[in-house]
Each structure stands twice: as structure tokens, then as C-alpha cells.
Amino acid sequence: MFASFVIVTGSPMNSLAVPLDGVVREGDGTMTVWITADRHRFSKRTVKIGLQHAGYDQILEGVRPGEQIVTKGAVFLDNLAGGES
């Protein structure tokens, strides 16, 4: 038996993406990234992620275009901070 069907998806959209290593899953299940403006001081930001594709997490909320995000060593910064926000 054969069937014909059509899968309808939403319109293409542009969104931010961060390498998988740049997103840290916290103990409570939230996802965070580390933001820096000067590469010397860092602040943790909670984000909402979407799809994962080709080694990247889609960022739906929490980061603005142009912000610098730690992509290597984010988990180490999180460990140094003691997992605190």
C-alpha cells in the first residue's frame, strides 16, 4: 500500500545560532550562555533554544544580534562561577 502526503512547515526564518559548546545546561534544566563585551568580564544569560543543526543551537530568546558569546570554555566559566547566575 502506498500513501501520498504533504508536510507543511513554517516560512523560513533568520535566527541566531551558537555552537553547541557555547550553551550550558544548568542543573535545573535551563540553558545559559556567557556574554562578554570586552573579553575580560563575563555575564551569564538564560536563553531559550530551538532546533539543533550542524553543530549549532538555534537561539530563540536571550541574545541579541552582535553580542559576543563565549563558544569555547563556556562550561569552564560556569564551573568557576559555581553554577550561579
N, CA and C atoms as an extended XYZ file, in Angstrom:
255
Properties=species:S:1:pos:R:3:atomname:S:1:resname:S:1:resid:I:1 pbc="F F F"
N         0.851       -1.166        0.000 N   MET     1
C         0.000        0.000        0.000 CA  MET     1
C         0.901        1.234        0.000 C   MET     1
N         0.525        2.221       -0.779 N   PHE     2
C         1.252        3.484       -0.867 CA  PHE     2
C         0.363        4.607       -0.394 C   PHE     2
N         1.007        5.656        0.085 N   ALA     3
C         0.243        6.837        0.522 CA  ALA     3
C         0.941        8.080       -0.003 C   ALA     3
N         0.182        9.085       -0.263 N   SER     4
C         0.723       10.390       -0.653 CA  SER     4
C         0.421       11.364        0.470 C   SER     4
N         1.398       12.201        0.793 N   PHE     5
C         1.168       13.186        1.837 CA  PHE     5
C         2.058       14.386        1.602 C   PHE     5
N         1.707       15.481        2.229 N   VAL     6
C         2.462       16.729        2.140 CA  VAL     6
C         2.759       17.182        3.559 C   VAL     6
N         4.007       17.554        3.808 N   ILE     7
C         4.386       18.095        5.114 CA  ILE     7
C         4.511       19.599        4.961 C   ILE     7
N         3.722       20.322        5.719 N   VAL     8
C         3.740       21.778        5.656 CA  VAL     8
C         4.527       22.300        6.842 C   VAL     8
N         5.507       23.126        6.559 N   THR     9
C         6.303       23.748        7.625 CA  THR     9
C         6.103       25.251        7.549 C   THR     9
N         6.604       25.943        8.543 N   GLY    10
C         6.509       27.393        8.552 CA  GLY    10
C         7.433       28.004        7.516 C   GLY    10
N         7.281       29.275        7.336 N   SER    11
C         8.142       30.012        6.414 CA  SER    11
C         9.568       30.021        6.953 C   SER    11
N        10.551       30.092        6.057 N   PRO    12
C        11.935       30.190        6.540 CA  PRO    12
C        12.116       31.437        7.393 C   PRO    12
N        12.972       31.331        8.391 N   MET    13
C        13.217       32.476        9.262 CA  MET    13
C        14.698       32.586        9.559 C   MET    13
N        15.136       33.799        9.768 N   ASN    14
C        16.515       34.032       10.200 CA  ASN    14
C        16.542       34.035       11.713 C   ASN    14
N        17.541       33.401       12.280 N   SER    15
C        17.678       33.426       13.733 CA  SER    15
C        19.145       33.268       14.089 C   SER    15
N        19.447       33.571       15.333 N   LEU    16
C        20.810       33.422       15.834 CA  LEU    16
C        21.087       31.960       16.121 C   LEU    16
N        22.352       31.600       16.034 N   ALA    17
C        22.770       30.241       16.363 CA  ALA    17
C        24.108       30.313       17.075 C   ALA    17
N        24.309       29.397       17.997 N   VAL    18
C        25.530       29.329       18.793 CA  VAL    18
C        26.066       27.905       18.703 C   VAL    18
N        27.384       27.736       18.564 N   PRO    19
C        27.931       26.375       18.592 CA  PRO    19
C        27.481       25.644       19.861 C   PRO    19
N        27.293       24.354       19.742 N   LEU    20
C        26.798       23.558       20.869 CA  LEU    20
C        27.632       23.754       22.131 C   LEU    20
N        28.953       23.923       22.002 N   ASP    21
C        29.818       24.106       23.167 CA  ASP    21
C        29.581       25.429       23.889 C   ASP    21
N        28.896       26.356       23.256 N   GLY    22
C        28.651       27.659       23.863 CA  GLY    22
C        27.424       27.692       24.756 C   GLY    22
N        26.620       26.637       24.733 N   VAL    23
C        25.389       26.588       25.542 CA  VAL    23
C        25.606       25.605       26.686 C   VAL    23
N        25.288       26.046       27.899 N   VAL    24
C        25.471       25.222       29.098 CA  VAL    24
C        24.105       24.871       29.673 C   VAL    24
N        23.871       23.581       29.897 N   ARG    25
C        22.630       23.145       30.561 CA  ARG    25
C        22.876       23.179       32.062 C   ARG    25
N        22.068       23.962       32.748 N   GLU    26
C        22.184       24.078       34.205 CA  GLU    26
C        21.496       22.896       34.885 C   GLU    26
N        21.752       22.725       36.167 N   GLY    27
C        21.174       21.627       36.935 CA  GLY    27
C        19.664       21.625       36.959 C   GLY    27
N        19.045       22.808       36.850 N   ASP    28
C        17.587       22.893       36.866 CA  ASP    28
C        16.980       22.772       35.470 C   ASP    28
N        17.828       22.515       34.460 N   GLY    29
C        17.333       22.317       33.100 CA  GLY    29
C        17.355       23.557       32.224 C   GLY    29
N        17.620       24.721       32.815 N   THR    30
C        17.688       25.928       31.993 CA  THR    30
C        18.956       25.908       31.153 C   THR    30
N        18.928       26.638       30.067 N   MET    31
C        20.067       26.738       29.172 CA  MET    31
C        20.645       28.139       29.295 C   MET    31
N        21.969       28.230       29.379 N   THR    32
C        22.608       29.528       29.537 CA  THR    32
C        23.777       29.674       28.574 C   THR    32
N        24.131       30.942       28.318 N   VAL    33
C        25.336       31.271       27.564 CA  VAL    33
C        26.077       32.335       28.353 C   VAL    33
N        27.345       32.505       28.045 N   TRP    34
C        28.158       33.554       28.669 CA  TRP    34
C        28.388       34.644       27.631 C   TRP    34
N        28.074       35.876       28.016 N   ILE    35
C        28.199       37.041       27.147 CA  ILE    35
C        29.390       37.875       27.613 C   ILE    35
N        30.122       38.478       26.668 N   THR    36
C        31.212       39.382       27.026 CA  THR    36
C        31.202       40.570       26.076 C   THR    36
N        31.552       41.722       26.593 N   ALA    37
C        31.673       42.915       25.756 CA  ALA    37
C        33.143       43.233       25.507 C   ALA    37
N        34.002       42.844       26.465 N   ASP    38
C        35.412       43.219       26.372 CA  ASP    38
C        36.375       42.026       26.449 C   ASP    38
N        35.856       40.824       26.477 N   ARG    39
C        36.638       39.587       26.565 CA  ARG    39
C        37.407       39.442       27.885 C   ARG    39
N        37.037       40.263       28.876 N   HIS    40
C        37.651       40.168       30.203 CA  HIS    40
C        36.594       39.942       31.287 C   HIS    40
N        35.422       40.495       31.078 N   ARG    41
C        34.325       40.322       32.028 CA  ARG    41
C        33.199       39.569       31.336 C   ARG    41
N        32.575       38.658       32.084 N   PHE    42
C        31.576       37.781       31.502 CA  PHE    42
C        30.315       37.798       32.355 C   PHE    42
N        29.179       37.676       31.708 N   SER    43
C        27.923       37.564       32.447 CA  SER    43
C        27.108       36.422       31.850 C   SER    43
N        26.442       35.716       32.737 N   LYS    44
C        25.639       34.573       32.333 CA  LYS    44
C        24.251       35.053       31.927 C   LYS    44
N        23.737       34.464       30.879 N   ARG    45
C        22.418       34.834       30.392 CA  ARG    45
C        21.622       33.574       30.091 C   ARG    45
N        20.389       33.524       30.584 N   THR    46
C        19.495       32.404       30.282 CA  THR    46
C        18.947       32.584       28.869 C   THR    46
N        18.934       31.493       28.105 N   VAL    47
C        18.439       31.543       26.735 CA  VAL    47
C        17.402       30.456       26.516 C   VAL    47
N        16.611       30.668       25.497 N   LYS    48
C        15.667       29.642       25.050 CA  LYS    48
C        16.187       29.155       23.710 C   LYS    48
N        16.427       27.845       23.622 N   ILE    49
C        16.962       27.303       22.379 CA  ILE    49
C        15.855       26.618       21.589 C   ILE    49
N        16.103       26.521       20.293 N   GLY    50
C        15.162       25.855       19.391 CA  GLY    50
C        15.799       24.602       18.827 C   GLY    50
N        15.947       24.584       17.525 N   LEU    51
C        16.481       23.418       16.833 CA  LEU    51
C        17.989       23.301       16.991 C   LEU    51
N        18.480       22.091       16.874 N   GLN    52
C        19.921       21.840       16.784 CA  GLN    52
C        20.194       21.340       15.377 C   GLN    52
N        21.201       21.930       14.736 N   HIS    53
C        21.525       21.511       13.383 CA  HIS    53
C        22.989       21.813       13.084 C   HIS    53
N        23.676       20.850       12.533 N   ALA    54
C        25.053       21.010       12.072 CA  ALA    54
C        25.978       21.581       13.142 C   ALA    54
N        25.791       21.142       14.397 N   GLY    55
C        26.671       21.577       15.478 CA  GLY    55
C        26.313       22.904       16.112 C   GLY    55
N        25.105       23.405       15.850 N   TYR    56
C        24.670       24.686       16.396 CA  TYR    56
C        23.318       24.555       17.082 C   TYR    56
N        23.111       25.368       18.126 N   ASP    57
C        21.812       25.530       18.773 CA  ASP    57
C        21.184       26.811       18.261 C   ASP    57
N        19.941       26.752       17.848 N   GLN    58
C        19.194       27.949       17.470 CA  GLN    58
C        18.821       28.692       18.749 C   GLN    58
N        19.045       29.990       18.781 N   ILE    59
C        18.702       30.800       19.947 CA  ILE    59
C        17.421       31.567       19.639 C   ILE    59
N        16.365       31.272       20.382 N   LEU    60
C        15.078       31.919       20.175 CA  LEU    60
C        14.919       33.170       21.035 C   LEU    60
N        15.495       33.154       22.230 N   GLU    61
C        15.379       34.287       23.161 CA  GLU    61
C        16.638       34.367       24.014 C   GLU    61
N        16.992       35.594       24.408 N   GLY    62
C        18.056       35.780       25.385 CA  GLY    62
C        19.341       36.395       24.866 C   GLY    62
N        19.536       36.434       23.560 N   VAL    63
C        20.744       37.015       22.974 CA  VAL    63
C        20.325       37.904       21.809 C   VAL    63
N        20.972       39.061       21.711 N   ARG    64
C        20.703       39.981       20.610 CA  ARG    64
C        21.789       39.851       19.545 C   ARG    64
N        21.450       40.123       18.292 N   PRO    65
C        22.475       40.086       17.238 CA  PRO    65
C        23.634       41.027       17.580 C   PRO    65
N        24.839       40.575       17.341 N   GLY    66
C        26.026       41.387       17.586 CA  GLY    66
C        26.671       41.182       18.939 C   GLY    66
N        25.975       40.541       19.882 N   GLU    67
C        26.584       40.281       21.188 CA  GLU    67
C        27.625       39.181       21.053 C   GLU    67
N        28.719       39.327       21.809 N   GLN    68
C        29.780       38.322       21.785 CA  GLN    68
C        29.467       37.231       22.801 C   GLN    68
N        29.529       35.998       22.344 N   ILE    69
C        29.199       34.852       23.178 CA  ILE    69
C        30.422       33.954       23.281 C   ILE    69
N        30.691       33.472       24.490 N   VAL    70
C        31.785       32.520       24.692 CA  VAL    70
C        31.368       31.210       24.039 C   VAL    70
N        32.187       30.726       23.115 N   THR    71
C        31.834       29.478       22.435 CA  THR    71
C        32.746       28.325       22.813 C   THR    71
N        33.925       28.618       23.313 N   LYS    72
C        34.823       27.562       23.787 CA  LYS    72
C        35.143       27.858       25.235 C   LYS    72
N        34.900       26.889       26.095 N   GLY    73
C        35.193       27.079       27.507 CA  GLY    73
C        34.021       27.580       28.320 C   GLY    73
N        32.827       27.646       27.740 N   ALA    74
C        31.669       28.141       28.485 CA  ALA    74
C        31.394       27.285       29.718 C   ALA    74
N        31.547       25.972       29.588 N   VAL    75
C        31.295       25.093       30.721 CA  VAL    75
C        32.328       25.338       31.831 C   VAL    75
N        33.555       25.723       31.462 N   PHE    76
C        34.570       26.010       32.469 CA  PHE    76
C        34.259       27.303       33.207 C   PHE    76
N        33.778       28.315       32.494 N   LEU    77
C        33.349       29.549       33.161 CA  LEU    77
C        32.214       29.241       34.124 C   LEU    77
N        31.294       28.395       33.696 N   ASP    78
C        30.173       28.043       34.536 CA  ASP    78
C        30.650       27.333       35.804 C   ASP    78
N        31.615       26.449       35.666 N   ASN    79
C        32.164       25.737       36.822 CA  ASN    79
C        32.896       26.687       37.760 C   ASN    79
N        33.644       27.642       37.201 N   LEU    80
C        34.356       28.630       38.030 CA  LEU    80
C        33.390       29.508       38.809 C   LEU    80
N        32.244       29.791       38.187 N   ALA    81
C        31.240       30.642       38.837 CA  ALA    81
C        30.409       29.849       39.834 C   ALA    81
N        30.630       28.570       39.888 N   GLY    82
C        29.887       27.740       40.831 CA  GLY    82
C        28.466       27.465       40.380 C   GLY    82
N        28.190       27.658       39.072 N   GLY    83
C        26.850       27.405       38.552 CA  GLY    83
C        25.836       28.445       38.957 C   GLY    83
N        26.307       29.585       39.499 N   GLU    84
C        25.389       30.632       39.947 CA  GLU    84
C        25.108       31.596       38.819 C   GLU    84
N        23.910       32.159       38.813 N   SER    85
C        23.569       33.171       37.816 CA  SER    85
C        24.027       34.522       38.251 C   SER    85
